[in-house]
Amino acid sequence: MNPSTALARVLVDELARCGLTEAVIAPGSRSTPLALALVAHPDIRAHVRIDERSASFLALGLARTSRRAVALVCTSGTAAANFHPAVLEADQSGVPLLVLTADRPPELRGTGANQTVDQIELYGSAVRLFTEVGVPEPVTGMVSYWRSLACRAWAAAGPDRPGPVHLNLALREPLVPDPGDSGAWCEPVDGRPGGRPWIDRPARPAEPAPLELPPVERGVIVCGDGDYDAVPYLALSAATGWPLLAEPTSNARRADAVSSYRQLLAAPGFAAGHAPDLVVSVGRPGLSRQMSAYLRRAARHIVVGDHRAFADPVRTATDVVPAVAPPPGADPDTAWARSWRDAEAAARGALDALLDGEEALSEPRLARDLAAHLPLGSLLFAGSSMPIRDLDAAMSARCGARIIGNRGVSGIDGTVSTAVGAALAHQRDGGGGGYALIGDLALLHDQNGLVIGPGEPRPDLAIVVVNNDGGGIFSGLEQAGHPDFERLFGTPHGVTVERVAAMADLPYTRLEWATDLPKTLLGEGVRLIEVCTDRAASAVLRRRVQEAVTAAVDG
């Protein structure tokens, strides 16, 4: 067995012992030993993508949904650089990734050798661990080094503080197994008996003692984006009567959560009369300017999270604690609680009445109705820019569906690929149908995510694309009045989703009427559904929704 093959086989075997079950491979020559070892392992499902950026976001979606580290493999050179956006997202959103980049050996670096760049610490501070693995040599001690390194990398990727890990593997030729390879090496390559990992990890420490919250009436619970258990915060709201303001990707918008908080906090009269004495926040809040402004008004802001890395986007945190508990003897039926319930009912009524006034699908109504029609056990991937914001503004509280999105860096990079990966992991773990709500620019930005080779695993995924011929989010911002707005921000492209579907040989449907949404969502495999809207009209409708809610709650 040649050294490159030995390293790859031992490393992959040890990662599988640690728990690796998914790997994404971008084709290349230098990474051949890793690719061959991954596809040969019986406990690992391999996915191949021709585009490194698409591959990396596919791995991100798999890892985000399964909550398990996924291996991501590429050859040397710009291939590794194309992983960078996904690595940044994994870092900011706490997604475990094992990035395995093949590299030229040291004697070829800095010489002008083909496809050679400096890959040392390529991703900077975005990774939890970087290791230059070193050129494999046929000497005693290599197997224990490789196996212990695999365990260390697996542990560094999570679960204590999940995130990406980068191993840079310098591989010399030959890169394929020797003819008649017997598997012999200069020392035994076997791992621990019984399939155990080389290094056993101790059990996670017991849950920390929660902070008992002060007995205030005017409390508010804010659930931002993140992968955490929402039940304690729903229970806290039920015990205290404090309103729960939940972003869609918190998966806490259930039961009596306030679904119209975005409009309520933008209603001048309501906002003026509802300054909080205490805010308890968890996850990453920051989807709306209204929420950011509201956090600044809190007399005390308790953040629940890891003291080493917690979200405090407007610098208002006064305490950081690992867990919270309701104050003893809390009364859930106070004047404060009743005022929020009454406002939610009035706002919800005004919002729904306005959206239901037209049978043609608007962007906010599409978001509201799609979230409402998701079957139990479904997964919805929400694209950045307007799709996630329309969900935040229009979605009613509901249970039984999981909503995720790339909210770490909030880019539109790799949107399609992340959704495909998320659906694959969701369905491998026994979940139901996969759905995505994205914009036209996000689709065009990641058309390669639709290119899935024959024989590759494919999910059931309905991708609903809002096509407003450009960047809809800018129509509601200050840039909208600039004379060069259309060219610089609107960026019309004139591409229909039907043409994109034809490129990828996928089923396509154009959806116009709200009553047709449930039957249009039916189907199998990856499919594209296009909803054509007008950017300017959508911006006007969102303003009308806010005016209607303001009138309903401020009188």
Steps between C-alpha positions, in 0.01 A plus 500: 500500500651834398518784756223720354259207486592397854434845641165531325374156601603535864364855533165412344464185707566691821255776409235236436572353844445845647161524329551632146217386271498760218771633270494741207771469235599750233695313229874558462824314457696583816206399722464158334608294806240672719225465242569130448510432875171681561299333224634159605398529864174313569379735775544826308260639239700694242371786282691631198464853360692652210508850652692552825277782622190289441670204672586706805147633550355155441719382790384798704135408446564136588685594819260774609197274478655180638700680770793271414831593342527437125829448317571732208780409258671682214824513307763774532497856369192715443281198585575556868437874468150432367414339835559827686144648495353178640773484765412854608132411525581185697711703741239768564206261525677225694480220241753213531707444183815299439679672212762270350705681237759309301823688436829474316790373711749758636754452220246632244388804699635842415651374176231596251381139484164454336185543714696594811400780740571568867233297680648536849231650725306586184177567693659709774309534824183345354605146599503344845819307416756503218763231452758459228492122506839450339617269224429136589813290543540120544632525856374360827269734691310640201183297567463620859567857385235486227239333720551732796489800265169381355354477851631842590352651183164334563488633855604851392211515251246445779291460707652734761526788253410368155672642197738425212835324532768509228749221436745571218641176361822509300493196274783366280451280200400225448144612574327174411544162671793292382421216256410195700479709819496256792444764766839432657670788683809537712289462817148377577238744371212365710311723738378417849318169548123493461485799268573744783663835418869543580414754770174465695333831575357552849129552542384858480481676837172529682265783408598824677290643777260762357482861613174574679356804325378805690125536560425780254174546312632665184723221376553389140655181358685529167588184309743565218643266238673191631490128559385473860206355691215750488286320759652669811423843354144406408462372857650822638250704299209285621610531863560876502269639231801668340451521122722275292634666184640226279680521168399218262834317515487490880223240460338657805211664314250258644205502739441859619813657352443852366507458122443868416775644719679650200204727420411561865846633579475731195166644618599824677227499764537135592880516510495812718274332756681168511857569604625188685657490844665169418589317177613138498653408164635177356651425161593771250236775482547756226263424215321836527591857580194514725640229725841665515341828605285323759797330663656841559202599716534220754606598851659156538591252226586144602658293222478122527803343336864404515704774668778441243278567199159662552288723278472864605466689170406838649727480809216507751574182698528551875530128594606181323375178661484135390131452588206678663205406720174690559463700820308317773132582516492668159158616381438432129184712489614858547400823330829483307426148376142590404612807306734289288234233439245762396748672273598170336135418429433844351820502295451146374145581393605812311796329333305194388206703373727708280696203363179309430359791303670383178487145370820547300803402706697790644840445656377535863196280434715233336723489808203486737311234305804284429587485870138420587468221240819311592410143593594375844861388512606732217819699464497851353820673392455879492722700269666821615385851405119526459380136535607471865374850573161431344475186712587706805239761413213275390537148641251395766605292799498128425653170613626196314739647245867590524622824342867567433707749302853627453474773764861492619635735234159537328637478148329359193803282419417134454130535579385219272782267605432558871132425450582179312737389776251590772225298333729200448597493868142563617366211296786264589408554864136410431360848444231598252502714191751773429406850386694817427388860457765703318539800273591511133848642560577225752393241241717653229790534743497124562360336187774237530327375812233356271753295305495160671669219311334168420518257788550774761260513797207733425252645747132576469522879485256757367691824434259794490667794325372855529597657169473879513777544244766632733589596854170552677645580841641832376156627399421553867827671589636851462672413170162471325487871417838522330501573125731202434294269721397250233849445365686489832244343734194382310725302262232366262611186317206387288555129574198280563508211744368279222828549311700408809286189549561400139876536549488254790228281342267548797120520526368857489169663597394862491271592790272804491199445727499440874242220478735301275787495750418172684472288184803669342717397794424132436760292321822306538865573444650845445254733326473873435193714560505861375293785640540820297454826690575868462765654724343845524151363565634268771669792677171693490310201640740465791447866584122451482525205737690713750246782467212257556659353812588845636141612452369187671717529813554874531144594410 
